[in-house]
mmCIF file of C-alpha atoms in Angstrom:
data_model
loop_
_atom_site.group_PDB
_atom_site.id
_atom_site.type_symbol
_atom_site.label_atom_id
_atom_site.label_comp_id
_atom_site.label_asym_id
_atom_site.label_seq_id
_atom_site.Cartn_x
_atom_site.Cartn_y
_atom_site.Cartn_z
ATOM 1 C CA MET A 1 172.224 73.029 128.921
ATOM 2 C CA ASP A 2 175.047 71.770 131.140
ATOM 3 C CA ASP A 3 176.512 68.488 129.837
ATOM 4 C CA ALA A 4 176.654 67.105 133.372
ATOM 5 C CA ILE A 5 172.810 67.667 133.627
ATOM 6 C CA ALA A 6 172.307 65.980 130.269
ATOM 7 C CA ALA A 7 174.341 63.067 131.293
ATOM 8 C CA LEU A 8 172.235 62.276 134.408
ATOM 9 C CA PRO A 9 170.497 58.864 134.257
ATOM 10 C CA PRO A 10 166.671 59.233 133.825
ATOM 11 C CA GLU A 11 166.138 57.372 137.093
ATOM 12 C CA LEU A 12 168.396 59.786 139.018
ATOM 13 C CA VAL A 13 166.658 62.749 137.443
ATOM 14 C CA SER A 14 163.252 61.255 138.572
ATOM 15 C CA GLU A 15 164.496 60.862 142.208
ATOM 16 C CA ILE A 16 165.828 64.467 142.201
ATOM 17 C CA LEU A 17 162.504 65.921 140.856
ATOM 18 C CA LEU A 18 160.552 63.805 143.255
ATOM 19 C CA ARG A 19 162.021 65.703 146.229
ATOM 20 C CA LEU A 20 161.141 69.250 145.108
ATOM 21 C CA ARG A 21 158.804 70.680 147.659
ATOM 22 C CA PRO A 22 155.093 70.698 146.613
ATOM 23 C CA ASP A 23 154.404 73.847 148.682
ATOM 24 C CA GLU A 24 156.697 75.686 146.294
ATOM 25 C CA PRO A 25 155.210 74.576 142.990
ATOM 26 C CA GLU A 26 157.232 77.163 141.014
ATOM 27 C CA HIS A 27 160.311 74.992 141.542
ATOM 28 C CA LEU A 28 158.756 72.163 139.635
ATOM 29 C CA PHE A 29 157.771 74.498 136.829
ATOM 30 C CA ARG A 30 161.271 75.897 136.689
ATOM 31 C CA ALA A 31 162.783 72.374 136.487
ATOM 32 C CA SER A 32 160.450 71.641 133.590
ATOM 33 C CA LEU A 33 162.262 74.452 131.644
ATOM 34 C CA VAL A 34 165.744 72.978 132.144
ATOM 35 C CA CYS A 35 165.407 70.695 129.024
ATOM 36 C CA LYS A 36 162.977 68.672 127.096
ATOM 37 C CA ALA A 37 163.930 65.478 128.891
ATOM 38 C CA TRP A 38 163.164 67.075 132.282
ATOM 39 C CA LEU A 39 159.874 68.371 130.957
ATOM 40 C CA ARG A 40 158.836 64.908 129.683
ATOM 41 C CA ALA A 41 159.805 63.449 133.077
ATOM 42 C CA ILE A 42 157.768 65.922 134.985
ATOM 43 C CA CYS A 43 154.695 65.643 132.777
ATOM 44 C CA ASP A 44 154.831 61.901 132.859
ATOM 45 C CA PRO A 45 151.623 60.650 134.535
ATOM 46 C CA VAL A 46 153.636 57.902 136.305
ATOM 47 C CA PHE A 47 155.934 60.481 137.734
ATOM 48 C CA LEU A 48 153.195 62.682 138.913
ATOM 49 C CA ARG A 49 151.426 59.842 140.661
ATOM 50 C CA ARG A 50 154.704 59.015 142.481
ATOM 51 C CA TYR A 51 155.172 62.702 143.304
ATOM 52 C CA ARG A 52 151.722 63.045 144.935
ATOM 53 C CA ALA A 53 152.088 59.803 146.804
ATOM 54 C CA PHE A 54 155.680 60.595 147.897
ATOM 55 C CA HIS A 55 154.608 63.818 149.506
ATOM 56 C CA GLY A 56 151.219 62.665 150.795
ATOM 57 C CA SER A 57 148.802 65.490 151.765
ATOM 58 C CA PRO A 58 148.460 68.246 149.231
ATOM 59 C CA PRO A 59 150.200 71.514 150.149
ATOM 60 C CA LEU A 60 148.525 74.761 151.179
ATOM 61 C CA LEU A 61 148.121 77.038 148.110
ATOM 62 C CA GLY A 62 145.747 79.627 149.459
ATOM 63 C CA LEU A 63 143.405 80.862 152.161
ATOM 64 C CA LEU A 64 139.874 82.051 152.378
ATOM 65 C CA HIS A 65 137.938 82.611 155.594
ATOM 66 C CA ARG A 66 134.584 83.383 157.113
ATOM 67 C CA LEU A 67 133.680 85.983 159.793
ATOM 68 C CA ARG A 68 131.055 86.056 162.477
ATOM 69 C CA VAL A 69 127.703 87.233 161.194
ATOM 70 C CA ILE A 70 128.018 90.557 163.047
ATOM 71 C CA ASP A 71 131.265 91.223 161.345
ATOM 72 C CA GLY A 72 129.858 90.860 157.787
ATOM 73 C CA ASP A 73 131.888 89.102 155.048
ATOM 74 C CA PRO A 74 135.555 89.421 154.261
ATOM 75 C CA ALA A 75 136.868 90.532 150.877
ATOM 76 C CA PRO A 76 135.755 87.917 148.337
ATOM 77 C CA ARG A 77 139.157 86.633 147.247
ATOM 78 C CA ILE A 78 141.549 83.810 147.835
ATOM 79 C CA ALA A 79 144.825 84.874 149.480
ATOM 80 C CA ARG A 80 147.626 83.110 147.587
ATOM 81 C CA THR A 81 150.247 81.501 149.873
ATOM 82 C CA THR A 82 152.492 80.342 146.923
ATOM 83 C CA ALA A 83 153.365 81.644 143.504
ATOM 84 C CA ALA A 84 151.106 78.990 141.901
ATOM 85 C CA PRO A 85 149.056 80.809 139.077
ATOM 86 C CA LEU A 86 145.517 79.884 140.363
ATOM 87 C CA SER A 87 142.620 80.824 138.182
ATOM 88 C CA PRO A 88 140.967 84.241 138.679
ATOM 89 C CA ASP A 89 138.460 84.424 141.578
ATOM 90 C CA PRO A 90 134.823 84.063 140.500
ATOM 91 C CA ALA A 91 132.344 86.606 141.668
ATOM 92 C CA PHE A 92 130.962 85.448 145.030
ATOM 93 C CA LEU A 93 129.490 86.734 148.299
ATOM 94 C CA ARG A 94 130.767 84.265 150.844
ATOM 95 C CA ALA A 95 133.381 81.439 151.058
ATOM 96 C CA LEU A 96 132.019 78.232 152.779
ATOM 97 C CA ASP A 97 134.523 75.535 152.522
ATOM 98 C CA CYS A 98 137.713 74.185 150.833
ATOM 99 C CA ARG A 99 138.286 70.504 150.497
ATOM 100 C CA HIS A 100 139.600 67.938 147.981
ATOM 101 C CA GLY A 101 140.729 70.511 145.485
ATOM 102 C CA ARG A 102 137.479 72.350 145.482
ATOM 103 C CA VAL A 103 136.157 75.591 146.943
ATOM 104 C CA LEU A 104 132.480 76.029 147.934
ATOM 105 C CA LEU A 105 131.161 79.575 147.484
ATOM 106 C CA HIS A 106 127.864 81.348 148.014
ATOM 107 C CA ALA A 107 126.986 83.808 145.394
ATOM 108 C CA SER A 108 124.163 86.218 146.085
ATOM 109 C CA ASN A 109 122.366 85.706 142.766
ATOM 110 C CA LEU A 110 123.784 82.429 141.555
ATOM 111 C CA GLY A 111 123.142 80.077 144.507
ATOM 112 C CA LEU A 112 126.091 77.879 145.447
ATOM 113 C CA ILE A 113 129.299 77.572 143.339
ATOM 114 C CA VAL A 114 131.798 74.744 143.454
ATOM 115 C CA TRP A 115 135.060 76.124 142.072
ATOM 116 C CA ASP A 116 138.398 74.449 141.223
ATOM 117 C CA PRO A 117 141.057 77.240 141.531
ATOM 118 C CA VAL A 118 143.634 75.088 139.664
ATOM 119 C CA THR A 119 141.555 74.283 136.568
ATOM 120 C CA GLY A 120 139.186 77.185 136.863
ATOM 121 C CA GLU A 121 136.128 74.933 136.389
ATOM 122 C CA GLN A 122 132.855 76.147 138.034
ATOM 123 C CA TYR A 123 129.809 74.123 138.890
ATOM 124 C CA HIS A 124 126.623 75.951 139.859
ATOM 125 C CA LEU A 125 124.060 74.306 141.977
ATOM 126 C CA PRO A 126 120.707 75.400 143.397
ATOM 127 C CA GLU A 127 119.981 76.432 146.927
ATOM 128 C CA ALA A 128 119.327 73.541 149.411
ATOM 129 C CA GLY A 129 115.762 74.322 150.027
ATOM 130 C CA ILE A 130 116.106 75.156 153.702
ATOM 131 C CA PRO A 131 114.957 78.705 154.647
ATOM 132 C CA TRP A 132 118.259 79.461 156.657
ATOM 133 C CA LEU A 133 118.717 81.799 159.480
ATOM 134 C CA ILE A 134 122.452 80.832 159.850
ATOM 135 C CA TYR A 135 124.269 78.003 158.191
ATOM 136 C CA THR A 136 127.425 76.236 157.271
ATOM 137 C CA ALA A 137 128.321 73.910 154.389
ATOM 138 C CA ALA A 138 130.984 71.443 153.172
ATOM 139 C CA VAL A 139 132.111 70.147 149.777
ATOM 140 C CA PHE A 140 133.967 66.895 149.260
ATOM 141 C CA CYS A 141 134.982 64.355 146.618
ATOM 142 C CA ALA A 142 132.407 61.544 145.936
ATOM 143 C CA VAL A 143 134.698 59.093 144.208
ATOM 144 C CA GLY A 144 134.916 55.775 146.155
ATOM 145 C CA GLY A 145 138.394 54.834 147.171
ATOM 146 C CA CYS A 146 139.877 58.148 146.115
ATOM 147 C CA ASP A 147 143.124 59.191 147.895
ATOM 148 C CA HIS A 148 142.294 62.846 147.349
ATOM 149 C CA LEU A 149 145.743 63.671 146.153
ATOM 150 C CA ASP A 150 144.607 64.858 142.782
ATOM 151 C CA CYS A 151 140.880 65.781 143.015
ATOM 152 C CA HIS A 152 140.164 67.729 139.899
ATOM 153 C CA GLY A 153 136.855 67.086 138.148
ATOM 154 C CA GLY A 154 134.735 64.045 138.998
ATOM 155 C CA PRO A 155 131.710 63.748 141.155
ATOM 156 C CA PHE A 156 131.344 65.562 144.460
ATOM 157 C CA ARG A 157 128.854 66.160 147.255
ATOM 158 C CA VAL A 158 127.833 69.226 149.155
ATOM 159 C CA VAL A 159 126.390 69.163 152.665
ATOM 160 C CA PHE A 160 124.298 72.098 153.898
ATOM 161 C CA VAL A 161 123.332 72.388 157.634
ATOM 162 C CA ALA A 162 121.359 75.348 158.854
ATOM 163 C CA THR A 163 119.165 76.707 161.616
ATOM 164 C CA ASP A 164 115.732 77.016 159.811
ATOM 165 C CA ASP A 165 114.399 80.527 159.862
ATOM 166 C CA ASP A 166 110.792 79.384 160.122
ATOM 167 C CA ASP A 167 110.811 76.917 162.991
ATOM 168 C CA GLU A 168 114.373 77.413 164.334
ATOM 169 C CA LEU A 169 115.193 73.721 164.069
ATOM 170 C CA VAL A 170 118.535 72.430 162.815
ATOM 171 C CA LYS A 171 118.218 70.825 159.435
ATOM 172 C CA GLY A 172 120.612 69.253 156.984
ATOM 173 C CA SER A 173 120.660 68.126 153.329
ATOM 174 C CA VAL A 174 123.198 66.688 150.892
ATOM 175 C CA TYR A 175 123.601 67.358 147.200
ATOM 176 C CA SER A 176 125.066 64.957 144.653
ATOM 177 C CA SER A 177 126.631 66.240 141.486
ATOM 178 C CA GLU A 178 125.753 62.799 139.919
ATOM 179 C CA THR A 179 122.008 63.214 140.456
ATOM 180 C CA GLY A 180 121.826 66.950 140.523
ATOM 181 C CA VAL A 181 119.387 67.156 143.378
ATOM 182 C CA TRP A 182 119.368 67.767 147.161
ATOM 183 C CA SER A 183 118.141 65.140 149.631
ATOM 184 C CA THR A 184 114.978 65.741 151.632
ATOM 185 C CA PRO A 185 116.144 67.791 154.614
ATOM 186 C CA ALA A 186 116.769 65.851 157.827
ATOM 187 C CA THR A 187 115.824 67.497 161.094
ATOM 188 C CA LEU A 188 117.724 67.276 164.355
ATOM 189 C CA ASP A 189 115.487 65.621 166.883
ATOM 190 C CA ASP A 190 115.779 67.500 170.266
ATOM 191 C CA GLY A 191 112.472 66.205 171.642
ATOM 192 C CA TYR A 192 110.366 69.224 170.675
ATOM 193 C CA GLN A 193 108.155 69.929 167.679
ATOM 194 C CA SER A 194 108.549 73.660 167.513
ATOM 195 C CA TRP A 195 110.298 76.586 169.011
ATOM 196 C CA GLU A 196 107.140 77.342 171.048
ATOM 197 C CA GLU A 197 107.494 73.979 172.887
ATOM 198 C CA ARG A 198 111.189 74.625 173.334
ATOM 199 C CA TRP A 199 110.488 78.095 174.766
ATOM 200 C CA GLN A 200 107.893 76.756 177.181
ATOM 201 C CA ALA A 201 110.157 73.987 178.305
ATOM 202 C CA ALA A 202 113.010 76.424 178.963
ATOM 203 C CA ARG A 203 110.629 78.699 180.981
ATOM 204 C CA SER A 204 109.507 75.767 183.028
ATOM 205 C CA ARG A 205 113.157 75.104 183.994
ATOM 206 C CA GLY A 206 113.690 78.812 184.762
ATOM 207 C CA GLU A 207 115.946 79.182 181.722
ATOM 208 C CA TYR A 208 115.988 81.599 178.786
ATOM 209 C CA TYR A 209 115.205 79.931 175.428
ATOM 210 C CA ARG A 210 118.200 79.913 173.099
ATOM 211 C CA THR A 211 117.890 79.419 169.443
ATOM 212 C CA PRO A 212 120.217 76.588 168.311
ATOM 213 C CA TYR A 213 122.394 78.729 166.084
ATOM 214 C CA VAL A 214 124.652 76.681 163.695
ATOM 215 C CA HIS A 215 128.130 78.008 163.953
ATOM 216 C CA PRO A 216 129.154 79.467 160.503
ATOM 217 C CA LYS A 217 132.524 77.670 160.731
ATOM 218 C CA ARG A 218 134.355 75.070 158.609
ATOM 219 C CA CYS A 219 133.085 71.520 159.222
ATOM 220 C CA ALA A 220 135.133 68.418 159.735
ATOM 221 C CA LEU A 221 134.670 65.366 157.456
ATOM 222 C CA VAL A 222 135.247 61.892 158.997
ATOM 223 C CA GLY A 223 134.161 58.982 156.878
ATOM 224 C CA ASP A 224 130.420 59.417 156.096
ATOM 225 C CA GLU A 225 129.936 62.034 158.769
ATOM 226 C CA ILE A 226 130.177 65.786 158.705
ATOM 227 C CA TYR A 227 130.779 67.451 162.061
ATOM 228 C CA LEU A 228 129.858 71.106 163.054
ATOM 229 C CA THR A 229 129.188 73.007 166.190
ATOM 230 C CA LEU A 230 126.282 75.008 167.568
ATOM 231 C CA ARG A 231 127.088 78.476 169.171
ATOM 232 C CA ASN A 232 125.471 77.423 172.388
ATOM 233 C CA GLY A 233 128.045 75.523 174.473
ATOM 234 C CA ASN A 234 129.928 74.173 171.324
ATOM 235 C CA THR A 235 127.431 71.337 171.104
ATOM 236 C CA ILE A 236 128.653 69.162 168.213
ATOM 237 C CA ILE A 237 126.258 68.115 165.427
ATOM 238 C CA GLU A 238 126.959 65.006 163.563
ATOM 239 C CA TYR A 239 125.345 64.687 160.043
ATOM 240 C CA ASN A 240 125.572 61.273 158.560
ATOM 241 C CA TRP A 241 124.993 62.270 154.946
ATOM 242 C CA GLY A 242 124.799 58.692 153.741
ATOM 243 C CA LYS A 243 121.881 58.003 155.983
ATOM 244 C CA ASN A 244 120.586 61.602 155.983
ATOM 245 C CA ARG A 245 120.516 61.702 159.758
ATOM 246 C CA LEU A 246 121.387 64.353 162.352
ATOM 247 C CA SER A 247 122.507 63.715 165.960
ATOM 248 C CA MET A 248 124.466 65.612 168.597
ATOM 249 C CA PHE A 249 126.891 65.132 171.465
ATOM 250 C CA ASP A 250 128.886 67.082 173.950
ATOM 251 C CA PRO A 251 132.303 68.705 173.257
ATOM 252 C CA PRO A 252 135.258 68.292 175.511
ATOM 253 C CA THR A 253 134.821 71.910 176.744
ATOM 254 C CA SER A 254 131.768 74.151 176.365
ATOM 255 C CA ASP A 255 132.888 77.505 177.797
ATOM 256 C CA LEU A 256 135.343 78.601 174.967
ATOM 257 C CA TYR A 257 134.235 80.557 171.840
ATOM 258 C CA TYR A 258 137.228 80.179 169.469
ATOM 259 C CA ILE A 259 137.483 76.452 168.778
ATOM 260 C CA ALA A 260 138.020 74.386 165.703
ATOM 261 C CA LEU A 261 137.026 70.806 164.724
ATOM 262 C CA THR A 262 139.741 68.893 162.881
ATOM 263 C CA VAL A 263 140.615 65.378 161.671
ATOM 264 C CA MET A 264 143.472 63.643 163.507
ATOM 265 C CA GLU A 265 146.218 61.573 161.940
ATOM 266 C CA ASN A 266 144.351 58.356 162.808
ATOM 267 C CA GLY A 267 141.214 59.602 161.137
ATOM 268 C CA LEU A 268 139.328 60.437 164.291
ATOM 269 C CA LEU A 269 137.536 63.665 165.136
ATOM 270 C CA GLY A 270 139.673 66.292 166.826
ATOM 271 C CA PHE A 271 138.838 69.405 168.754
ATOM 272 C CA ALA A 272 141.335 72.256 169.303
ATOM 273 C CA SER A 273 141.153 75.302 171.575
ATOM 274 C CA ILE A 274 143.373 77.638 173.616
ATOM 275 C CA GLU A 275 143.086 77.789 177.411
ATOM 276 C CA GLY A 276 145.351 80.207 179.181
ATOM 277 C CA SER A 277 148.639 80.177 177.129
ATOM 278 C CA SER A 278 148.364 76.577 175.867
ATOM 279 C CA LEU A 279 146.870 75.007 172.761
ATOM 280 C CA TYR A 280 144.884 71.895 173.757
ATOM 281 C CA VAL A 281 143.940 69.275 171.132
ATOM 282 C CA TRP A 282 141.506 66.504 171.987
ATOM 283 C CA SER A 283 140.667 63.363 170.072
ATOM 284 C CA ARG A 284 137.328 61.434 170.319
ATOM 285 C CA LYS A 285 138.082 57.801 170.857
ATOM 286 C CA VAL A 286 136.141 54.758 171.563
ATOM 287 C CA ASN A 287 137.081 53.201 174.955
ATOM 288 C CA PRO A 288 137.262 49.432 175.654
ATOM 289 C CA GLN A 289 133.603 49.544 176.756
ATOM 290 C CA GLY A 290 132.533 50.912 173.332
ATOM 291 C CA ALA A 291 131.684 54.295 174.461
ATOM 292 C CA ALA A 292 133.118 57.424 172.789
ATOM 293 C CA GLU A 293 135.147 59.744 175.078
ATOM 294 C CA TRP A 294 137.369 62.858 174.568
ATOM 295 C CA VAL A 295 141.041 62.275 175.303
ATOM 296 C CA ILE A 296 143.716 65.085 175.357
ATOM 297 C CA CYS A 297 146.435 64.136 172.848
ATOM 298 C CA ARG A 298 148.405 67.413 172.451
ATOM 299 C CA VAL A 299 149.278 70.305 174.800
ATOM 300 C CA ILE A 300 151.468 72.970 173.210
ATOM 301 C CA GLU A 301 152.682 76.002 175.235
ATOM 302 C CA LEU A 302 152.267 79.073 173.105
ATOM 303 C CA GLU A 303 153.676 81.866 175.276
ATOM 304 C CA LYS A 304 157.166 81.817 173.613
ATOM 305 C CA THR A 305 156.139 80.464 170.149
ATOM 306 C CA ILE A 306 153.355 82.623 168.891
ATOM 307 C CA PRO A 307 154.109 86.417 168.514
ATOM 308 C CA VAL A 308 151.680 88.842 170.147
ATOM 309 C CA THR A 309 151.467 92.623 170.008
ATOM 310 C CA ASP A 310 150.911 93.186 173.732
ATOM 311 C CA LEU A 311 150.053 91.258 176.890
ATOM 312 C CA SER A 312 146.312 91.696 176.403
ATOM 313 C CA ASP A 313 146.494 90.197 172.892
ATOM 314 C CA GLY A 314 145.044 86.744 173.218
ATOM 315 C CA ALA A 315 145.624 84.026 170.726
ATOM 316 C CA CYS A 316 142.557 82.429 169.144
ATOM 317 C CA VAL A 317 142.112 79.093 167.352
ATOM 318 C CA VAL A 318 140.503 79.808 163.926
ATOM 319 C CA GLY A 319 140.837 76.718 161.864
ATOM 320 C CA SER A 320 142.793 73.613 160.932
ATOM 321 C CA ALA A 321 144.229 71.964 157.792
ATOM 322 C CA GLU A 322 143.126 68.265 157.598
ATOM 323 C CA GLY A 323 145.858 65.941 156.601
ATOM 324 C CA LEU A 324 148.671 68.389 157.386
ATOM 325 C CA GLY A 325 148.275 68.278 161.180
ATOM 326 C CA VAL A 326 148.101 72.075 161.252
ATOM 327 C CA ILE A 327 146.090 74.388 163.452
ATOM 328 C CA PHE A 328 145.541 78.025 162.560
ATOM 329 C CA VAL A 329 146.021 80.654 165.313
ATOM 330 C CA SER A 330 145.247 84.289 165.070
ATOM 331 C CA THR A 331 146.804 87.041 167.238
ATOM 332 C CA GLY A 332 147.308 90.840 166.813
ATOM 333 C CA ALA A 333 150.580 89.948 165.014
ATOM 334 C CA GLY A 334 149.053 87.991 162.250
ATOM 335 C CA LEU A 335 147.642 84.641 161.245
ATOM 336 C CA PHE A 336 149.925 81.671 162.094
ATOM 337 C CA THR A 337 150.004 77.881 161.425
ATOM 338 C CA ILE A 338 151.226 75.438 164.179
ATOM 339 C CA GLU A 339 152.323 72.035 163.062
ATOM 340 C CA LEU A 340 151.237 69.718 165.840
ATOM 341 C CA LYS A 341 154.027 67.206 165.357
ATOM 342 C CA SER A 342 156.975 69.507 165.102
ATOM 343 C CA LYS A 343 155.385 72.603 166.906
ATOM 344 C CA ARG A 344 156.851 74.667 164.081
ATOM 345 C CA VAL A 345 155.133 78.027 163.728
ATOM 346 C CA LYS A 346 154.771 79.860 160.448
ATOM 347 C CA LYS A 347 153.100 83.314 159.716
ATOM 348 C CA VAL A 348 150.840 82.972 156.702
ATOM 349 C CA GLU A 349 148.783 86.310 156.808
ATOM 350 C CA GLU A 350 148.963 89.722 158.173
ATOM 351 C CA PRO A 351 146.862 90.796 161.229
ATOM 352 C CA GLY A 352 143.112 90.881 160.628
ATOM 353 C CA VAL A 353 139.821 89.659 161.877
ATOM 354 C CA TYR A 354 139.658 85.887 161.628
ATOM 355 C CA PHE A 355 136.929 83.539 162.632
ATOM 356 C CA SER A 356 137.005 80.442 160.467
ATOM 357 C CA VAL A 357 139.945 79.856 158.144
ATOM 358 C CA LEU A 358 139.346 77.845 155.041
ATOM 359 C CA PRO A 359 142.624 76.434 153.705
ATOM 360 C CA TYR A 360 142.829 75.578 149.997
ATOM 361 C CA MET A 361 145.126 72.554 149.528
ATOM 362 C CA SER A 362 146.051 71.010 146.221
ATOM 363 C CA PHE A 363 149.007 69.829 144.185
ATOM 364 C CA TYR A 364 149.827 72.217 141.374
ATOM 365 C CA THR A 365 151.823 70.418 138.712
ATOM 366 C CA PRO A 366 152.573 71.124 134.985
ATOM 367 C CA ASP A 367 149.918 68.754 133.794
ATOM 368 C CA HIS A 368 147.344 71.226 134.946
#
């Protein structure tokens, strides 16, 4: 070991190590091999808490994604975006969500699985008890006051929202790892008791009846509410899991197919889509009169920033990374991230069919 390195004061070493980028976790591991003093410093719980707090939101370590129902399911694997040695992928049929250091998977014979790719822990839970036609789901930490910078182990909740295959109503339920049971399913009240009533009402208006299909996309979590969309007009469903209650409201635009719900820096619900050659991001704010309204907060011109393969190759919004201020955009040239603040663009995956990207974000440090 270099004498100059050995002579560095511990507090200076700590400040140097603190600034190693978390999205390249191999750097922290290499630093831990320099000498025993650096290894002790990096593994010190006090330093690790400072490291996570200093960098804020956990970095992106991998990607999963969902496809439209007609496109089937993608390969059941997590695409690593760093050299972090994540645990082997469990056997699963479909990825549903990634949040707070956990991945929610649907296994054909094992029900639902909550998996921690860093520790390798798996938690199996039963089906939600809703005979689903189409569905989405979300997993999140259930520890009160948690900053979600190091969510590994501990209680969690899973929200499951689906279009019921029997009566075609939208229903939701929440599972608690602490009680081991699902809540009684809540039903979205649209004023009708059955699909027959809905069909008759649509005919009386001269309209075709449309089943309220839940979009199989990643949900957004804001406080005690989970937000998702219906395929018809991007209607937004709000599921208050604490009160076990479903409600709905209009999106800022209803005629676009590729959209993503997200969480803005101020903790409000966001909505991202591409119109023409621009990325539009709306935020749902409460006006002085106490009513919620959509306000455009970002417009980013994409024509010269996102690579395309030809002029007919349209860019599509396919997801977001909460806490990072990042939107995922897919083109024929690949899958890209756009940082809303800096407008920096980065290619993260090769070209493919993408519909709903599920970003896995977590700190990967030597204590794991």
